[in-house]
Short mmCIF file of C-alpha atoms in Angstrom, two decimals:
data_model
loop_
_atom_site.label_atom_id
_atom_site.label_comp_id
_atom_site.label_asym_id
_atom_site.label_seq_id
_atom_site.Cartn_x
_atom_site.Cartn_y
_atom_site.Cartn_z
CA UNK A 369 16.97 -2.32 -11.73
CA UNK A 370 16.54 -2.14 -7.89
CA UNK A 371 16.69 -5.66 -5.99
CA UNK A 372 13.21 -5.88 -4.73
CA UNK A 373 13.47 -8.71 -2.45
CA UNK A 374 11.78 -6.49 -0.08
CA UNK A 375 10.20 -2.92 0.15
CA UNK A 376 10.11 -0.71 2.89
CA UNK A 377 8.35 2.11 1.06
CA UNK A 378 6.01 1.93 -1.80
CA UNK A 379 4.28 5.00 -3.74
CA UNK A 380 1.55 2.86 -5.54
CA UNK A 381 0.87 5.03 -9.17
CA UNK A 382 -2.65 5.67 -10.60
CA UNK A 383 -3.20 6.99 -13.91
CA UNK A 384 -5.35 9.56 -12.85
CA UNK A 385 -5.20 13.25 -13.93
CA UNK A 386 -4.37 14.06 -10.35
CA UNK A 387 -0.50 12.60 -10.79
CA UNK A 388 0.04 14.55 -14.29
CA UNK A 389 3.25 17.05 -13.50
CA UNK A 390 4.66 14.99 -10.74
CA UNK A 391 8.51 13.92 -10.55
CA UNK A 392 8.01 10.15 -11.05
CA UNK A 393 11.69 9.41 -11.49
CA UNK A 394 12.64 11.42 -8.47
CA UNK A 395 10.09 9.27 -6.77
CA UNK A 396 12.43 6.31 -7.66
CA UNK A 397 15.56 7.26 -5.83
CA UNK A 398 13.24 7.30 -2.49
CA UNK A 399 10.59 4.59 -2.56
CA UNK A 400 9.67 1.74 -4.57
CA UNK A 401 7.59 2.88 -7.34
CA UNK A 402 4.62 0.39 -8.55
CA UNK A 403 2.66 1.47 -11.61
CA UNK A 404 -0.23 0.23 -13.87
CA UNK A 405 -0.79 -0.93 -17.13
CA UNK A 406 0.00 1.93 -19.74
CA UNK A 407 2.08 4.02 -17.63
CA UNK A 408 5.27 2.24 -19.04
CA UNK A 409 4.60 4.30 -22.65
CA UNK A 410 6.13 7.16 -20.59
CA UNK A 411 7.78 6.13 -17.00
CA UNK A 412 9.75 2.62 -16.37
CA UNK A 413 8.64 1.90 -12.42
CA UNK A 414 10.24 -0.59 -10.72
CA UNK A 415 7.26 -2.87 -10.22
CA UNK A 416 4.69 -2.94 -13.64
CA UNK A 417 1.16 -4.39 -12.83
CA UNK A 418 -1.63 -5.25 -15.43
CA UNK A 419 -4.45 -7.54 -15.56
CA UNK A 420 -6.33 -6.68 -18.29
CA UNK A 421 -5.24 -9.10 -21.68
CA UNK A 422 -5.33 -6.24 -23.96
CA UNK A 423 -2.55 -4.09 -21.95
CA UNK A 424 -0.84 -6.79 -20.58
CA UNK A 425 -0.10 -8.32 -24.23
CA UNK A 426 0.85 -4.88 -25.85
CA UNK A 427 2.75 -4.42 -22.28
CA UNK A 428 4.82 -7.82 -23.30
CA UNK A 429 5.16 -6.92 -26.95
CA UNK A 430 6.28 -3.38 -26.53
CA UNK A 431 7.51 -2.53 -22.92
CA UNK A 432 11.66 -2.92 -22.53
CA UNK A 433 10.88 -6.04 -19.66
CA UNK A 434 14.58 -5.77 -18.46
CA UNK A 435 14.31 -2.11 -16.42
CA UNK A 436 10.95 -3.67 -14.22
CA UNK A 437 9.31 -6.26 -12.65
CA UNK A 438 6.28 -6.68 -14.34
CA UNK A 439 3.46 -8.82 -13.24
CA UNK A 440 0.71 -9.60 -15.72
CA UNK A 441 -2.28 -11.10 -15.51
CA UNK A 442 -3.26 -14.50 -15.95
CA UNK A 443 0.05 -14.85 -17.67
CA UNK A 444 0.20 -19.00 -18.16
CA UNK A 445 2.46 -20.09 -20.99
CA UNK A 446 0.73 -23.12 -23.11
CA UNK A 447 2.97 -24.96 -25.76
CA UNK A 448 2.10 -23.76 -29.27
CA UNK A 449 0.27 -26.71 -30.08
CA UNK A 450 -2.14 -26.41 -27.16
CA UNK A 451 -3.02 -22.81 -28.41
CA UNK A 452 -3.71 -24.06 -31.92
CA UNK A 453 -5.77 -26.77 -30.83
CA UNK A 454 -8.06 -23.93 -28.96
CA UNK A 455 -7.97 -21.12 -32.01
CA UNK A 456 -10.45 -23.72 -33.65
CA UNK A 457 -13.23 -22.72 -30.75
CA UNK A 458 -12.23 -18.95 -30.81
CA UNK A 459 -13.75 -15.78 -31.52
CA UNK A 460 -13.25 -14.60 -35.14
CA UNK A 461 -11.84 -11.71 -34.06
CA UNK A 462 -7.89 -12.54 -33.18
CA UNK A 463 -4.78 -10.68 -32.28
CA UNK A 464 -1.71 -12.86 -32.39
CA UNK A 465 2.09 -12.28 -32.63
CA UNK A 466 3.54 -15.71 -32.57
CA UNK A 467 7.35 -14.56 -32.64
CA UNK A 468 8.61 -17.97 -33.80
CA UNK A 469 8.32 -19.46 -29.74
CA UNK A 470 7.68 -22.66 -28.69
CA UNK A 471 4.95 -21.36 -25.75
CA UNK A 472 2.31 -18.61 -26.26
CA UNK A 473 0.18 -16.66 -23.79
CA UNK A 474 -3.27 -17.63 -24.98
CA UNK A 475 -6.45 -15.21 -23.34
CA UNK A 476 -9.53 -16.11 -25.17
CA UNK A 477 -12.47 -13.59 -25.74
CA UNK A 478 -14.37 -15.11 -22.75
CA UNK A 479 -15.29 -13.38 -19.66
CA UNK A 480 -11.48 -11.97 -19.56
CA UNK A 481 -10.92 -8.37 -17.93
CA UNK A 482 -11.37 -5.04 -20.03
CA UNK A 483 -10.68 -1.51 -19.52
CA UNK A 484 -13.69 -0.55 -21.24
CA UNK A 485 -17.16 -1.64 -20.39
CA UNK A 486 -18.12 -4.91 -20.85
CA UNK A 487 -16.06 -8.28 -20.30
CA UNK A 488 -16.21 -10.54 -23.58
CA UNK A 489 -15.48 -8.02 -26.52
CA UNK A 490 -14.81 -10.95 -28.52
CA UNK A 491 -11.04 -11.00 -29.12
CA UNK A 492 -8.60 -13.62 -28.81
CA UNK A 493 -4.87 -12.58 -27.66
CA UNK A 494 -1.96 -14.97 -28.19
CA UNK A 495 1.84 -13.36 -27.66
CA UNK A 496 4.31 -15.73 -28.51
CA UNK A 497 6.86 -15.51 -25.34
CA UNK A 498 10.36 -16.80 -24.30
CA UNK A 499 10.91 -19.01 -21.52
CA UNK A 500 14.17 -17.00 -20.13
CA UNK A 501 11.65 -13.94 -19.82
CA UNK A 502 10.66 -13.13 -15.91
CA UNK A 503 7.00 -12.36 -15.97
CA UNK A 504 5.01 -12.85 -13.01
CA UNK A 505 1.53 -14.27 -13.16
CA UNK A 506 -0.86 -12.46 -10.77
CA UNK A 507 -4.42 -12.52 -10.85
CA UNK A 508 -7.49 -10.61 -9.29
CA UNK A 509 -8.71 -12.65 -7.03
CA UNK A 510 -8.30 -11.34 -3.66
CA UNK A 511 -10.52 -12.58 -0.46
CA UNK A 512 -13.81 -12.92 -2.68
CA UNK A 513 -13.07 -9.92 -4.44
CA UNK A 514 -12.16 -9.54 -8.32
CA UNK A 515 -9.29 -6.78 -7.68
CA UNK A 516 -8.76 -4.67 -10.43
CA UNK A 517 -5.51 -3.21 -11.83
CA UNK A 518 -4.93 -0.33 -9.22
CA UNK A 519 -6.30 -1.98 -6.08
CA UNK A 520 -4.68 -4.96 -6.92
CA UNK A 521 -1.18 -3.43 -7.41
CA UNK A 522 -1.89 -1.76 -3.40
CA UNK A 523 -2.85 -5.01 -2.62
CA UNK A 524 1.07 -6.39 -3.88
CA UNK A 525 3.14 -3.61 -2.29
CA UNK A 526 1.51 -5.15 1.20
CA UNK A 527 2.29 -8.72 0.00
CA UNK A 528 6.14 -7.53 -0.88
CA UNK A 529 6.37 -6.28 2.64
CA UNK A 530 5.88 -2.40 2.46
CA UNK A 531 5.31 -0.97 5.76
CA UNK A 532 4.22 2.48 4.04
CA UNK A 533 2.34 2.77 0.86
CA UNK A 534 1.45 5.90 -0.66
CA UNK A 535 -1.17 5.87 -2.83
CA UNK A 536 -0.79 8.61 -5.86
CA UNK A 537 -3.27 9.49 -8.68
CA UNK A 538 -5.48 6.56 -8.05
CA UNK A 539 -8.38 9.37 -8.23
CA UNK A 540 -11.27 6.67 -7.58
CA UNK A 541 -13.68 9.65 -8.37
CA UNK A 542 -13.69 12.13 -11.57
CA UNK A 543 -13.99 16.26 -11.15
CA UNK A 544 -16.19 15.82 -14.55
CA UNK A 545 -18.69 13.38 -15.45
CA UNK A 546 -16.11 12.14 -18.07
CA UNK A 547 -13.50 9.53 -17.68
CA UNK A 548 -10.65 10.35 -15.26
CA UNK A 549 -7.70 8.34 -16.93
CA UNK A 550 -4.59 10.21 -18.39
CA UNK A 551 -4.71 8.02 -21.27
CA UNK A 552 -8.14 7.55 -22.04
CA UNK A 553 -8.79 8.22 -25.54
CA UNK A 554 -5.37 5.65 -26.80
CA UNK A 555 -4.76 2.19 -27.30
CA UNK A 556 -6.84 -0.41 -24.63
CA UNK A 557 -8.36 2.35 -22.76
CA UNK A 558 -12.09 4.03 -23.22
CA UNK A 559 -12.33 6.79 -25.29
CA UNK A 560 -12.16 10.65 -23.66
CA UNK A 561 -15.22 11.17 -23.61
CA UNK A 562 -16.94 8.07 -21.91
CA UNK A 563 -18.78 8.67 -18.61
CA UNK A 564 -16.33 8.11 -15.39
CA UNK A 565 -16.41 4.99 -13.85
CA UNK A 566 -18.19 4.18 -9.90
CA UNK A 567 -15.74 3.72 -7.83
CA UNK A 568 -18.11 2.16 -5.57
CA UNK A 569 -20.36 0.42 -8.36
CA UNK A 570 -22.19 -2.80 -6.82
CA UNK A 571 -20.30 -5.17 -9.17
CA UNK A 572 -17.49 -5.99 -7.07
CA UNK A 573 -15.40 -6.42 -10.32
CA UNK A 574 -15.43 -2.28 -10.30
CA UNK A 575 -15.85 -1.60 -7.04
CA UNK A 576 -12.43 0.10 -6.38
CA UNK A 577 -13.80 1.37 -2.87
CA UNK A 578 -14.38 -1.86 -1.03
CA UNK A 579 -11.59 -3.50 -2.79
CA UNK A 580 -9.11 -0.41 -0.74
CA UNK A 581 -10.85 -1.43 2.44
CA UNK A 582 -10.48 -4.72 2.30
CA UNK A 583 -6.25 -3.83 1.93
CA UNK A 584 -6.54 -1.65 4.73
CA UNK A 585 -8.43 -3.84 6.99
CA UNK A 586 -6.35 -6.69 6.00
CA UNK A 587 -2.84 -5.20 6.71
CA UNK A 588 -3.17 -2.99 9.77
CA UNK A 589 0.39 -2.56 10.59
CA UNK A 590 0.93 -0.72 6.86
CA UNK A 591 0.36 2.76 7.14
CA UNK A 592 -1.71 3.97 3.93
CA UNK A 593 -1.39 7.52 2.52
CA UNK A 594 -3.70 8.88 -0.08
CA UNK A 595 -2.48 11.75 -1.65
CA UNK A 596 -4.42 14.32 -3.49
CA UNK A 597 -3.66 17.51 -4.95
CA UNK A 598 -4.86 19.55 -1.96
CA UNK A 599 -7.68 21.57 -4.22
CA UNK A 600 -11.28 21.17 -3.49
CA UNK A 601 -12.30 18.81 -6.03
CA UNK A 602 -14.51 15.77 -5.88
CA UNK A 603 -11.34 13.71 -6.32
CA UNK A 604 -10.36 15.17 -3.02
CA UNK A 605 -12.97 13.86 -0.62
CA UNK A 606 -12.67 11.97 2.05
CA UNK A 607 -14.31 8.06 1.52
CA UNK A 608 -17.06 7.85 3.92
CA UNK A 609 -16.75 3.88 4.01
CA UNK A 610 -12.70 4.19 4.84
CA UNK A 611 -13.63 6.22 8.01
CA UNK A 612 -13.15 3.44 10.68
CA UNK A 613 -9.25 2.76 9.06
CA UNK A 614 -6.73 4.03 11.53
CA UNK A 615 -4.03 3.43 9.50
CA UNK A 616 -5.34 5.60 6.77
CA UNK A 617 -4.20 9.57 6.07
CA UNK A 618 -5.05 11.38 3.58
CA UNK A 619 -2.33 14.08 2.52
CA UNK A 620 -1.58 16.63 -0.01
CA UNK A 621 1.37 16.15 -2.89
CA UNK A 622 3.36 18.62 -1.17
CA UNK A 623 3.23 16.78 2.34
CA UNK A 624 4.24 13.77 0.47
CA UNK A 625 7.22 15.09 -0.91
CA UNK A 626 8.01 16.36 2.77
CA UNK A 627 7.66 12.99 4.01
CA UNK A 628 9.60 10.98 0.85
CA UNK A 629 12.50 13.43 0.08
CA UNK A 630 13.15 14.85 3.58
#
């Protein structure tokens, strides 16, 4: 694994359809590569982010932890005895992998993030987890805002020091009126054919737009790039309310190659 104490360039990954056939691993051997939630079933990036419970538990259970740096959200060990004592107020609905440890990640079915609509679904997650693991705790919080997974992991590449960030298949809009997400229809995710999210929807927990701004605005000496696939599409436009941030540019894959590999 790369030594991340700091990061000079950062290509921030989306799951958007818009990324599907780029070189991810190439990617690695020029910029620090940051990616969300269920990207790890097919890519290891250097940096891992997740907030929801549901990913970020199968994300502990399942992803090979060594290869990244993975920050998870809300991720608070409790002794084993402190997550018992709460199981007796839970939902009836549980998924729990103790793995014989001493501390547990406990995320009750209350008010905790989901992918799919809707915040209490009524589940209880506890993952057993060892104490020589290096998972870092982030949450969403940001400046009044309740940053979700893809904003949020933006949001870190400023906080690790990146003085450019490209920003790659976070698609914000969809070219349908169906989900844009490559892995919509699997595990933690909506199904393929739910209706694509607002990007700029007035709950500020979903409201992907402002939450961009605000990282612009906030760190005006990063240069942002968001790249689209250079087609007319509705995933293409420019976003009227990121017209007053200079250090914005939007570019095409190809000019980001240029830029990373040249």
């Amino acid at each position: 694994m790369k030594t991340l104490t700091w990061i000079d360039t950062a290509v921030c990954l989306g799951n958007g359809q818009s990324r599907q056939g780029l070189d991810l691993a190439k990617m690695k051997d020029y910029a620090t590569v940051i990616g969300c939630n269920a990207i790890y079933r097919d890519f290891t990036p250097d940096i891992l982010v997740a907030l929801d419970s549901r990913i970020s538990h199968e994300i502990y259970r399942k992803a090979y932890l060594k290869n990244m740096k993975v920050y998870l959200g809300y991720w608070t060990p409790v002794p084993v005895f402190v997550a018992k004592e709460m199981m007796k107020t839970m939902a009836d609905k549980t998924d729990i992998v103790w793995n014989d440890s001493d501390e547990v990640v406990y995320h009750g079915a209350d008010g905790v993030f989901t992918l799919t609509k809707g915040h209490n679904l009524g589940i209880t997650y506890i993952t057993g987890v060892s104490k020589t693991d290096e998972i870092i705790d982030i949450e969403p919080d940001v400046d009044g805002f309740a940053y979700a997974t893809g904003s949020r992991s933006v949001h870190l590449a400023c906080e690790l020091s990146a003085k450019e960030v490209y920003i790659v298949g976070h698609d914000l809009y969809s070219d349908t009126d169906k989900v844009n997400n490559i892995y919509a229809g699997t595990d933690s995710y909506a199904d393929k054919d739910a209706l694509a999210a607002r990007p700029n929807n007035p709950d500020e927990t979903f409201n992907w737009i402002l939450q961009h701004k605000n990282t612009f605005d906030k760190f005006p000496n990063v240069q942002f790039y968001k790249v689209n696939k250079g087609a007319e599409a509705k995933t293409d436009m420019p976003i009227k309310e990121w017209s007053n941030c200079p250090n914005l540019k939007y570019i095409t894959q190809e000019e980001m190659a240029q830029r990373l590999y040249n």
